[in-house]
Coordinates of C-alpha atoms in Angstrom, one line a residue:
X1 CA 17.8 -45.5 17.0
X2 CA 16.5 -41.7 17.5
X3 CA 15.5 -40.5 20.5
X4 CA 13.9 -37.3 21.0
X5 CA 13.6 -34.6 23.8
X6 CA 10.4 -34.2 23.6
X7 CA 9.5 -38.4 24.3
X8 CA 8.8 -38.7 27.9
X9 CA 10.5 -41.9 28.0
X10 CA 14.0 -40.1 27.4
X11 CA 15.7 -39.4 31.1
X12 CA 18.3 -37.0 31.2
X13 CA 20.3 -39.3 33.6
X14 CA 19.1 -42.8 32.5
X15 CA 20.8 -44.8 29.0
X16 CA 23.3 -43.5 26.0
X17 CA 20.5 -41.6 24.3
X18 CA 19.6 -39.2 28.2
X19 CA 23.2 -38.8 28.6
X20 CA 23.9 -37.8 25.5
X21 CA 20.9 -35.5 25.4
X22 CA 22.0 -33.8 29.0
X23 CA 25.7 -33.6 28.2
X24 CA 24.8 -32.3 24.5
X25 CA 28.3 -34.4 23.9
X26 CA 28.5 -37.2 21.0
X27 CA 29.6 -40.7 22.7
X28 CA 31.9 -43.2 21.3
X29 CA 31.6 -46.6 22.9
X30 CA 34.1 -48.9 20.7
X31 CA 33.8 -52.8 22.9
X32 CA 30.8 -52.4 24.5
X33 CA 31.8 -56.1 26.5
X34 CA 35.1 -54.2 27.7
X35 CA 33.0 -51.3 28.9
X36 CA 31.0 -53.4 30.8
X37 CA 33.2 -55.6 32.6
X38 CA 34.5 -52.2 34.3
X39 CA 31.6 -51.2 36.3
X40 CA 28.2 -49.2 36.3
X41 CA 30.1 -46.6 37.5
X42 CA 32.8 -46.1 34.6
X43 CA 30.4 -45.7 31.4
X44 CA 26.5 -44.6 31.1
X45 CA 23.8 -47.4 31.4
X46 CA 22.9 -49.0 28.0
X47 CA 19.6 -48.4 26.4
X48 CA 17.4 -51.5 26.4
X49 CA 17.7 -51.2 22.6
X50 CA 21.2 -51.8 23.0
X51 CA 21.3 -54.7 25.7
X52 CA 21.3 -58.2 24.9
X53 CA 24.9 -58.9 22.7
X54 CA 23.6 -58.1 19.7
X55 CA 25.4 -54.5 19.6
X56 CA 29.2 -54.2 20.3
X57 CA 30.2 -51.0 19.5
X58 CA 28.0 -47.6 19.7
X59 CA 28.4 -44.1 18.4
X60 CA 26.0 -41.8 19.8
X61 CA 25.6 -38.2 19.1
X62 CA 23.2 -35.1 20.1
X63 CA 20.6 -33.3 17.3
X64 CA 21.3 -29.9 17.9
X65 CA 19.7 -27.5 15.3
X66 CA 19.8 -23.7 16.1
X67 CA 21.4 -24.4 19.4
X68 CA 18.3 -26.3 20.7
X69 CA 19.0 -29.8 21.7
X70 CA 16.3 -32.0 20.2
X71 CA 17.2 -35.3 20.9
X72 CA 19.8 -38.0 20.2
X73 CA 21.0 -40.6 17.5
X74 CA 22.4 -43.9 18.3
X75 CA 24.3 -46.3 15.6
X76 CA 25.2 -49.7 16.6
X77 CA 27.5 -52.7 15.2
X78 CA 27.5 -55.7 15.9
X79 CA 31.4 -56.1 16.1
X80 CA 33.7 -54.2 18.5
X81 CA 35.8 -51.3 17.0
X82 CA 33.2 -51.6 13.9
X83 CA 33.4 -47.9 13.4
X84 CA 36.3 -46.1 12.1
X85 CA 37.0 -42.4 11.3
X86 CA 35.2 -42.0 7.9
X87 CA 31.7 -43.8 9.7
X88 CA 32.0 -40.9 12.4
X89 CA 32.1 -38.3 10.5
X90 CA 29.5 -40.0 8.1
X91 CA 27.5 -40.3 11.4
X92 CA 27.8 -36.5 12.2
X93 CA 26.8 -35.2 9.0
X94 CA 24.1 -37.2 9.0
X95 CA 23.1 -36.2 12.5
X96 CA 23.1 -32.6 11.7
X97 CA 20.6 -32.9 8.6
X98 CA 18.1 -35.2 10.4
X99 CA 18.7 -32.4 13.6
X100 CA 17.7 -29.5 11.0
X101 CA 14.7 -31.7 9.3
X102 CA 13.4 -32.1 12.6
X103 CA 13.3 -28.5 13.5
X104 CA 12.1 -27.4 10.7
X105 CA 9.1 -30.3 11.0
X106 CA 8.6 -28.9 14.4
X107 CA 8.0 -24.9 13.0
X108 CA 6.0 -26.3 9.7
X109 CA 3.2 -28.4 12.7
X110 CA 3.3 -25.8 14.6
X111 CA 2.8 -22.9 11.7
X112 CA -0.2 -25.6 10.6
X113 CA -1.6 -25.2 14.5
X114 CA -1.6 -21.7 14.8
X115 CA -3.0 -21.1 11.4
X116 CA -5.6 -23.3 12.4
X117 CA -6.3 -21.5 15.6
X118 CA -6.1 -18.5 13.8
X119 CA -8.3 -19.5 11.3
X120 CA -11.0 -20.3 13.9
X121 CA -10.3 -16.9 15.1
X122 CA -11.0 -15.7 12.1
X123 CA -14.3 -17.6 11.6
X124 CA -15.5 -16.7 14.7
X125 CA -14.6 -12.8 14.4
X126 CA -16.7 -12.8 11.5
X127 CA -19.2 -14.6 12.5
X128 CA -19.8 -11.9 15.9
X129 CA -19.4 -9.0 13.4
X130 CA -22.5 -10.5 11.1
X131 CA -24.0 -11.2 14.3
X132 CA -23.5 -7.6 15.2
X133 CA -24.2 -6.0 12.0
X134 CA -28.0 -7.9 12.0
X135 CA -28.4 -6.6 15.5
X136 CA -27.5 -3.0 14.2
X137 CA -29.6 -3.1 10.9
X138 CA -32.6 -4.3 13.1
X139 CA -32.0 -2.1 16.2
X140 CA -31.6 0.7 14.0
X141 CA -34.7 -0.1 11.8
X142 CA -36.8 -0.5 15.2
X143 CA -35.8 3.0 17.0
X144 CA -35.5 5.2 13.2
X145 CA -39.5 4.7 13.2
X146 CA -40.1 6.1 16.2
X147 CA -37.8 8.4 15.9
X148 CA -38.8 9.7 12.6
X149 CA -42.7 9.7 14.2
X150 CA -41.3 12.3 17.2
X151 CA -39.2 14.2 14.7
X152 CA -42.2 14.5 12.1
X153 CA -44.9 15.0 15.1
X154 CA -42.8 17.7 16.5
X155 CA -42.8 20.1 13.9
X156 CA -46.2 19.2 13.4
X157 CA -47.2 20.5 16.2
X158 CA -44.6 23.7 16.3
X159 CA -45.8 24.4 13.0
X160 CA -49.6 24.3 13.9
X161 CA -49.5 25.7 17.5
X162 CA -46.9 28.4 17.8
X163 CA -49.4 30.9 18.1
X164 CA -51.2 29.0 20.6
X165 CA -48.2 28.1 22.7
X166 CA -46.8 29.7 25.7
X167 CA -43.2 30.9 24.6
X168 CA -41.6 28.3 26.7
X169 CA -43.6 25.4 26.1
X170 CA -42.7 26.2 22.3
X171 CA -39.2 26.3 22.8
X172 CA -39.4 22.7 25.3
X173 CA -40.6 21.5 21.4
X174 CA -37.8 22.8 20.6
X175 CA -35.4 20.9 22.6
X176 CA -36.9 17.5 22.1
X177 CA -36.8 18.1 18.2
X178 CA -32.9 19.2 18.9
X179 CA -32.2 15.6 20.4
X180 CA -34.4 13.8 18.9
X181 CA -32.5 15.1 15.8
X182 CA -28.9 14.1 17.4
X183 CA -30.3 10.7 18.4
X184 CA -31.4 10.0 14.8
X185 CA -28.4 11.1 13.7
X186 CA -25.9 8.8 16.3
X187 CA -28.1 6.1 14.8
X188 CA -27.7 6.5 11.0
X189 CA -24.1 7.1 12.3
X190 CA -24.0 3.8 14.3
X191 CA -25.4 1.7 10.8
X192 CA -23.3 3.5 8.5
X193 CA -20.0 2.4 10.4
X194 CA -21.6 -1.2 11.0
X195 CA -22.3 -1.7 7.4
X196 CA -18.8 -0.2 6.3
X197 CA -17.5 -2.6 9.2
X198 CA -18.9 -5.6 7.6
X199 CA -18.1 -4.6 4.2
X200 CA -21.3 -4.2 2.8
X201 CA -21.1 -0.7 1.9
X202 CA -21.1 0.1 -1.7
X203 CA -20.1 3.2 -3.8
X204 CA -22.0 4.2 -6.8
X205 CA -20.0 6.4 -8.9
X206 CA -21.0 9.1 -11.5
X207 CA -19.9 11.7 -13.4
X208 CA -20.7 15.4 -12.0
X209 CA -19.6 19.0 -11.6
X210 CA -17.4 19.0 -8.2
X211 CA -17.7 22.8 -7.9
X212 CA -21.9 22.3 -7.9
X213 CA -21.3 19.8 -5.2
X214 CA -19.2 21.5 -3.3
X215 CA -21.4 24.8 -3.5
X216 CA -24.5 23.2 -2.8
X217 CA -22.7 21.8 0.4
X218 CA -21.3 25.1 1.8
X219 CA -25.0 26.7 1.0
X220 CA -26.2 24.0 3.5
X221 CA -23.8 24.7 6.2
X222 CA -24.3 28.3 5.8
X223 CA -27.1 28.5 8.3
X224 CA -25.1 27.0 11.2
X225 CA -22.0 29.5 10.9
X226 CA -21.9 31.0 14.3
X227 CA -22.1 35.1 14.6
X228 CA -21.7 37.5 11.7
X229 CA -17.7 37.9 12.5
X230 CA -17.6 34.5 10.6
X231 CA -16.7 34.1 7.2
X232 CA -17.4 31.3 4.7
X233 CA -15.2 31.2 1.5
X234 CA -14.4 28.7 -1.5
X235 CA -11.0 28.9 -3.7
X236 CA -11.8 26.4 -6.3
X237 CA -9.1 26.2 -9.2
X238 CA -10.2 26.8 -12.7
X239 CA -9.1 23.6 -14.2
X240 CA -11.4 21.6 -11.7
X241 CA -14.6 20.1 -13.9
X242 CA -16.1 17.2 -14.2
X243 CA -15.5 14.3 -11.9
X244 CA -16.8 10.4 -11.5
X245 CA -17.5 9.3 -8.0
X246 CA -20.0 8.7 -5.1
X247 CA -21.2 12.6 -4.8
X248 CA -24.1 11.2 -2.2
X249 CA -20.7 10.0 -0.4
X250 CA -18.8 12.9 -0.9
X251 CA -21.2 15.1 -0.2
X252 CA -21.4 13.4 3.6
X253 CA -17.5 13.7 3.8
X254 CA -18.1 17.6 3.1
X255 CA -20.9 18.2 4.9
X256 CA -18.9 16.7 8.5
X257 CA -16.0 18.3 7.7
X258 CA -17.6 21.5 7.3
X259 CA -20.2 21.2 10.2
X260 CA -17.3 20.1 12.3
X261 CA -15.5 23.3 11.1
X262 CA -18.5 25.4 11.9
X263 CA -18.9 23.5 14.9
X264 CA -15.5 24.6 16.6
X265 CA -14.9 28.1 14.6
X266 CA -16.6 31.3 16.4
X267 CA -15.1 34.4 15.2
X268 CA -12.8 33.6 12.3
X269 CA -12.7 31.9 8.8
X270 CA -13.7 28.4 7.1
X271 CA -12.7 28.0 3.8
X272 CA -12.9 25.3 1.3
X273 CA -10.0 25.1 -1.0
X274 CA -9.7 22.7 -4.4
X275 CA -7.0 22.2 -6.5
X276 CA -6.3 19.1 -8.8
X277 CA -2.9 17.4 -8.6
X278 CA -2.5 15.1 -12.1
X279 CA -4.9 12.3 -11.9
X280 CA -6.2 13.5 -8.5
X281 CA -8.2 16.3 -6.7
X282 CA -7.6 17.7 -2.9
X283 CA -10.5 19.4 -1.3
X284 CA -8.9 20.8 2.0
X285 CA -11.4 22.3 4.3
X286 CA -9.8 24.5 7.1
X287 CA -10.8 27.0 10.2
X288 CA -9.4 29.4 12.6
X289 CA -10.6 27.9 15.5
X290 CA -9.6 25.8 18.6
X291 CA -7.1 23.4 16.8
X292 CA -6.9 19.9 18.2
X293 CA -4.2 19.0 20.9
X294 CA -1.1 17.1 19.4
X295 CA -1.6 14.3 21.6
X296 CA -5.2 14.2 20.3
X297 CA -4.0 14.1 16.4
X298 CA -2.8 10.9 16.2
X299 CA -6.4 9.0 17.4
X300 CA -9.4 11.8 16.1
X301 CA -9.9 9.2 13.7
X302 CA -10.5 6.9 15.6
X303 CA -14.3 5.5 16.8
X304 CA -16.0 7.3 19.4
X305 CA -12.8 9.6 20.0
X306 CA -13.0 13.6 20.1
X307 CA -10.5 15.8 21.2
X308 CA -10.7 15.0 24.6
X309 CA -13.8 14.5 27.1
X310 CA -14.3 18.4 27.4
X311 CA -15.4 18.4 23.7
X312 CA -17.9 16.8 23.8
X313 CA -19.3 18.3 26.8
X314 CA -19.2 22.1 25.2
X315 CA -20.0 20.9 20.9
X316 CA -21.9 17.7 21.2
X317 CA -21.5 14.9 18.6
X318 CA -20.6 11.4 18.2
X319 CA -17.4 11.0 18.0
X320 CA -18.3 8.5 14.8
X321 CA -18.1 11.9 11.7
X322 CA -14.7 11.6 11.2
X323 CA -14.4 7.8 11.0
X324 CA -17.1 7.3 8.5
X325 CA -15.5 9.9 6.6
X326 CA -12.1 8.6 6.7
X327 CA -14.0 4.9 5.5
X328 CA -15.6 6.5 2.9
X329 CA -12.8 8.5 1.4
X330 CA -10.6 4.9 1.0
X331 CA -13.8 3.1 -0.4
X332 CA -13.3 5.9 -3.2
X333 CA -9.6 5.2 -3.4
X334 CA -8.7 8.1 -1.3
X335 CA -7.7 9.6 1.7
X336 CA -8.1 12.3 4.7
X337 CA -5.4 13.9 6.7
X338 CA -4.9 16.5 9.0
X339 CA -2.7 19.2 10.2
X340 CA -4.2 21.4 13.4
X341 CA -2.0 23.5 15.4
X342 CA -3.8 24.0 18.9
X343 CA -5.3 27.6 19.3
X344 CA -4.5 28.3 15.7
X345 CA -7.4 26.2 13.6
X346 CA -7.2 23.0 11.9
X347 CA -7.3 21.6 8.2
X348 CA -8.5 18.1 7.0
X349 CA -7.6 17.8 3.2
X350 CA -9.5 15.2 1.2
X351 CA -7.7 13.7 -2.1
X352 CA -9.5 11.5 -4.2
X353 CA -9.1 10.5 -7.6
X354 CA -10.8 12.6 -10.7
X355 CA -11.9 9.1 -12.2
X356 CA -13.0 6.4 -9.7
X357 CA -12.3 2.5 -11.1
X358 CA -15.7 0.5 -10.8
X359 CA -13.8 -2.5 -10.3
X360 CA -13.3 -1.2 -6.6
X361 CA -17.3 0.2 -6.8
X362 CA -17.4 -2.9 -3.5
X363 CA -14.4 -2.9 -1.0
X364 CA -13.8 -3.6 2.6
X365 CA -14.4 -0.5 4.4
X366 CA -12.6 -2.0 7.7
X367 CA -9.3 -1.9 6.5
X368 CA -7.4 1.3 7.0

């Protein structure tokens, strides 16, 4: 019979097979009749299995597989001395494979039960994140309108009235236009990330001139350098031409990694430099200003994360630019690092591919 630790029937002081288990020693019972005749007190108490004359002599030994006692394996015969040498080691050999097929029964159910639980966590982290991404999409469709009414209102009004205004009721227009701006902004922010999130953020690649990308991105910025002791440059290699890729995409990975350069650069230079490694280009866009603490590096990446709390404070923002723009850059197959020495300036450097596969044109922007 087999017996094992796990039964609630076994007792470690009660019959062969508890004995056995406890002790974690093989037993060797040859007259069962002798053994009895000599008291409770000389040999353990016989299983029930065992009882009744129809068993004379018993080997019993432990299943021990990894050095975890599993349970116990009792043969029986029905004449005394029926085993010799050759049946116990038989008996042992056999005892260690069935001790090994049970463990390794034991890892395969539970292996089944924690895919299973992880499967329904799974199923049910997916199902919050739709859940979450529907609430976004809505929440975002309901306060863009309004948002875009205020925005579009505003410079109505600053546009018609100026002359009619008193100097600082004009520039109170001024300020809600400023954050009604931002909060438009945090919200296409907040969507873009959700729908990257949820993997329903597509990339639409064509073919176009990078350097008329780039250009038309650092004549945006231009307006928000801060003070005339700040220079904006380009050093675009020669050999850098046509390339096939999301430029709406692109051109949102540039345009944050400039304004952010803009953003934390008074007094200094911002340069965007391009140069074209094989099959690959790297557009590194770098400043002279603040520099990011090294203890900051490792998480500016990450959601909702700046520099530290003072940051946002003094330069506004999100905390979301940099995390979109990482997304993006690896639904195109690429990348964004950095390298910032504090007080020195900082430099994120984008590489992408020259030719993007459409067999990647819809990816899972989560993964990182």
């Amino acid at each position: 019979g087999v017996a094992l630790f796990e039964d609630e029937s076994v007792a470690l002081t009660d019959g062969i097979a508890g004995q056995v288990i406890s002790s974690r020693q093989l037993m060797f019972i040859a007259d069962l009749a002798a053994e009895t005749s000599k008291g409770d007190a000389a040999w353990p108490v016989v299983d029930e299995a065992m009882e009744g004359g129809s068993v004379s002599s018993i080997i019993a030994l432990p299943l021990i597989a990894f050095d975890s006692i599993l349970g116990c394996i009792t043969f029986g015969k029905r004449a005394a001395n029926g085993f010799d040498g050759n049946d116990l080691k038989v008996a042992q050999s056999f005892a260690t494979h069935l001790a090994l097929a049970i463990e390794r029964w034991q890892q395969t159910q539970q292996l089944r039960a924690t895919e299973a639980q992880l499967r329904d966590a799974w199923d049910q982290a997916e199902q919050a994140n739709h859940a979450k991404s529907n609430f976004l999409a809505n929440m975002s469709h309901e306060l863009r309108t309004p948002m875009n009414a205020i925005i579009g209102f505003t410079r109505l009004v600053m546009r018609k009235s100026k002359d009619d205004l008193a100097p600082k009721q004009y520039d109170n227009l001024g300020k809600i236009l400023t954050s009604a701006d931002h909060l438009l902004s945090l919200i296409n922010d907040v969507l873009d990330l959700s729908k990257i999130e949820a993997g329903h953020f597509n990339i639409f690649p064509t073919e176009f001139a990078l350097t008329t990308l780039i250009n038309v991105c650092l004549n945006t910025i231009e307006p928000l350098v801060k003070g005339e002791d700040t220079t904006l440059r380009r050093d675009i290699a020669d050999d850098i031409s046509m390339v096939f890729a999301d430029a709406d995409r692109l051109r949102q990975i540039l345009l944050n990694l400039l304004g952010n350069a803009v953003k934390f650069t008074e007094g200094g230079e911002i340069c965007v430099t391009v140069r074209r490694l094989d099959s690959r280009v790297t557009i590194a866009v770098s400043d002279t200003g603040v520099g990011i603490p090294t203890e900051a590096q490792a998480r500016i990446f990450e959601e909702f994360h700046q520099a530290d709390s003072s940051t946002t404070r003094q330069y506004g923002g999100s905390g979301l630019g940099l995390t979109i723009s990482r997304h993006l850059a690896r639904l195109m197959d690429g990348d964004i690092v950095l390298h910032s020495t504090p007080g020195e300036g900082s430099t994120f450097t984008l590489t992408l591919p020259m030719r993007f596969s459409d067999t990647s044109s819809e990816r899972d922007g989560a993964g990182s």
